[in-house]
Every structure is written in C-alpha cells, then in structure tokens.
C-alpha cells in the first residue's frame, strides 16, 4: 500500500531547459523522458524523480568544483635529427 501524498508535487523546472553533457537538464536535472512524461506521472514517481534530481545536482556540483587546474610542464622539444 502506498502512502498518500499530502501535497501536490510541482515540476522542479526553473526555466533553463538545456541539456547538459550527460543528457540531464541543466536547470532541474531531469532526464528528457522525465520532463516529457512529468504531467502523466503519479506523485509517488514524481517524488522519486525529485530526490534523484537533488543527487544529480550534488554530483554535478562536486564534479565541477573538484577539478583542480592541471599544471602541465612544457614538453621537452626533441632534437630535429633524433
């Protein structure tokens, strides 16, 4: 038996609506299918999607901020006759 949702779950859309490199929206972090079928989903499924979006956003933020600048050494140029 499913627990009844007390509140209606609104779309997490914030109006950015652009797909990122992993295929998720850069605004709400839903997949294309999740955005497309949102209106037809029941609140239980919507709740799971919203929780997944929160995790996706945290991971994206961590990836974006964990990359340290790569310090590359100048390549040693070889001798023309080697």
PDB file of C-alpha atoms in Angstrom:
ATOM      1  CA  UNK A   1       0.000   0.000   0.000  1.00  0.00           C
ATOM      2  CA  UNK A   2       1.369   3.409  -0.999  1.00  0.00           C
ATOM      3  CA  UNK A   3       1.461   6.278   1.428  1.00  0.00           C
ATOM      4  CA  UNK A   4      -0.790   9.098   0.315  1.00  0.00           C
ATOM      5  CA  UNK A   5       0.958  12.307  -0.599  1.00  0.00           C
ATOM      6  CA  UNK A   6      -0.418  15.270   1.327  1.00  0.00           C
ATOM      7  CA  UNK A   7       0.896  17.920  -1.048  1.00  0.00           C
ATOM      8  CA  UNK A   8       0.885  18.051  -4.815  1.00  0.00           C
ATOM      9  CA  UNK A   9       4.412  17.808  -6.262  1.00  0.00           C
ATOM     10  CA  UNK A  10       5.118  20.659  -8.662  1.00  0.00           C
ATOM     11  CA  UNK A  11       7.551  20.452 -11.530  1.00  0.00           C
ATOM     12  CA  UNK A  12      11.131  21.277 -10.464  1.00  0.00           C
ATOM     13  CA  UNK A  13      11.605  23.225 -13.716  1.00  0.00           C
ATOM     14  CA  UNK A  14      13.341  26.577 -13.225  1.00  0.00           C
ATOM     15  CA  UNK A  15      13.121  27.642 -16.860  1.00  0.00           C
ATOM     16  CA  UNK A  16      16.669  26.927 -18.038  1.00  0.00           C
ATOM     17  CA  UNK A  17      15.715  23.880 -20.149  1.00  0.00           C
ATOM     18  CA  UNK A  18      19.072  22.977 -21.712  1.00  0.00           C
ATOM     19  CA  UNK A  19      20.548  19.501 -21.843  1.00  0.00           C
ATOM     20  CA  UNK A  20      23.966  19.061 -20.324  1.00  0.00           C
ATOM     21  CA  UNK A  21      26.734  16.670 -21.426  1.00  0.00           C
ATOM     22  CA  UNK A  22      25.145  13.751 -19.553  1.00  0.00           C
ATOM     23  CA  UNK A  23      21.688  14.367 -21.024  1.00  0.00           C
ATOM     24  CA  UNK A  24      20.092  15.897 -17.947  1.00  0.00           C
ATOM     25  CA  UNK A  25      18.549  19.350 -17.908  1.00  0.00           C
ATOM     26  CA  UNK A  26      20.987  21.969 -16.610  1.00  0.00           C
ATOM     27  CA  UNK A  27      18.174  23.636 -14.683  1.00  0.00           C
ATOM     28  CA  UNK A  28      16.249  20.860 -12.949  1.00  0.00           C
ATOM     29  CA  UNK A  29      18.473  17.802 -13.620  1.00  0.00           C
ATOM     30  CA  UNK A  30      15.640  15.681 -15.012  1.00  0.00           C
ATOM     31  CA  UNK A  31      16.164  13.402 -17.993  1.00  0.00           C
ATOM     32  CA  UNK A  32      14.377  14.087 -21.250  1.00  0.00           C
ATOM     33  CA  UNK A  33      11.868  11.302 -20.540  1.00  0.00           C
ATOM     34  CA  UNK A  34      11.225  12.590 -17.021  1.00  0.00           C
ATOM     35  CA  UNK A  35      10.479  16.056 -18.394  1.00  0.00           C
ATOM     36  CA  UNK A  36       8.368  14.718 -21.242  1.00  0.00           C
ATOM     37  CA  UNK A  37       6.126  12.493 -19.103  1.00  0.00           C
ATOM     38  CA  UNK A  38       6.029  14.614 -15.910  1.00  0.00           C
ATOM     39  CA  UNK A  39       2.391  15.616 -16.314  1.00  0.00           C
ATOM     40  CA  UNK A  40       1.251  11.973 -16.509  1.00  0.00           C
ATOM     41  CA  UNK A  41       3.248  10.621 -13.548  1.00  0.00           C
ATOM     42  CA  UNK A  42       1.747   9.986 -10.137  1.00  0.00           C
ATOM     43  CA  UNK A  43       3.091  11.835  -7.108  1.00  0.00           C
ATOM     44  CA  UNK A  44       4.974   8.779  -5.819  1.00  0.00           C
ATOM     45  CA  UNK A  45       7.073   8.625  -9.002  1.00  0.00           C
ATOM     46  CA  UNK A  46       7.473  12.412  -9.083  1.00  0.00           C
ATOM     47  CA  UNK A  47       8.822  12.294  -5.541  1.00  0.00           C
ATOM     48  CA  UNK A  48      11.455   9.728  -6.543  1.00  0.00           C
ATOM     49  CA  UNK A  49      12.451  11.828  -9.545  1.00  0.00           C
ATOM     50  CA  UNK A  50      12.842  14.960  -7.416  1.00  0.00           C
ATOM     51  CA  UNK A  51      15.083  13.042  -4.977  1.00  0.00           C
ATOM     52  CA  UNK A  52      17.150  11.726  -7.886  1.00  0.00           C
ATOM     53  CA  UNK A  53      17.469  15.263  -9.265  1.00  0.00           C
ATOM     54  CA  UNK A  54      18.840  16.504  -5.943  1.00  0.00           C
ATOM     55  CA  UNK A  55      21.520  13.795  -6.043  1.00  0.00           C
ATOM     56  CA  UNK A  56      22.331  14.544  -9.693  1.00  0.00           C
ATOM     57  CA  UNK A  57      22.744  18.229  -8.881  1.00  0.00           C
ATOM     58  CA  UNK A  58      25.059  17.465  -5.934  1.00  0.00           C
ATOM     59  CA  UNK A  59      27.195  15.175  -8.097  1.00  0.00           C
ATOM     60  CA  UNK A  60      27.386  17.739 -10.902  1.00  0.00           C
ATOM     61  CA  UNK A  61      28.370  20.445  -8.424  1.00  0.00           C
ATOM     62  CA  UNK A  62      31.041  18.184  -6.902  1.00  0.00           C
ATOM     63  CA  UNK A  63      32.444  17.320 -10.350  1.00  0.00           C
ATOM     64  CA  UNK A  64      32.520  20.963 -11.348  1.00  0.00           C
ATOM     65  CA  UNK A  65      34.291  22.114  -8.202  1.00  0.00           C
ATOM     66  CA  UNK A  66      36.620  19.172  -7.603  1.00  0.00           C
ATOM     67  CA  UNK A  67      38.644  19.544 -10.776  1.00  0.00           C
ATOM     68  CA  UNK A  68      41.932  21.138  -9.905  1.00  0.00           C
ATOM     69  CA  UNK A  69      43.725  23.136 -12.547  1.00  0.00           C
ATOM     70  CA  UNK A  70      46.061  20.911 -14.469  1.00  0.00           C
ATOM     71  CA  UNK A  71      49.617  22.181 -14.287  1.00  0.00           C
ATOM     72  CA  UNK A  72      51.328  20.942 -17.376  1.00  0.00           C
ATOM     73  CA  UNK A  73      55.049  21.036 -17.770  1.00  0.00           C
ATOM     74  CA  UNK A  74      56.315  22.414 -21.027  1.00  0.00           C
ATOM     75  CA  UNK A  75      57.111  19.492 -23.285  1.00  0.00           C
ATOM     76  CA  UNK A  76      60.759  18.961 -23.977  1.00  0.00           C
ATOM     77  CA  UNK A  77      61.375  19.552 -27.619  1.00  0.00           C
ATOM     78  CA  UNK A  78      63.395  16.791 -29.210  1.00  0.00           C
ATOM     79  CA  UNK A  79      66.345  17.320 -31.479  1.00  0.00           C
ATOM     80  CA  UNK A  80      65.403  17.643 -35.109  1.00  0.00           C
ATOM     81  CA  UNK A  81      67.820  14.857 -36.103  1.00  0.00           C
ATOM     82  CA  UNK A  82      66.808  12.337 -33.396  1.00  0.00           C
TER      83      UNK A  82
END
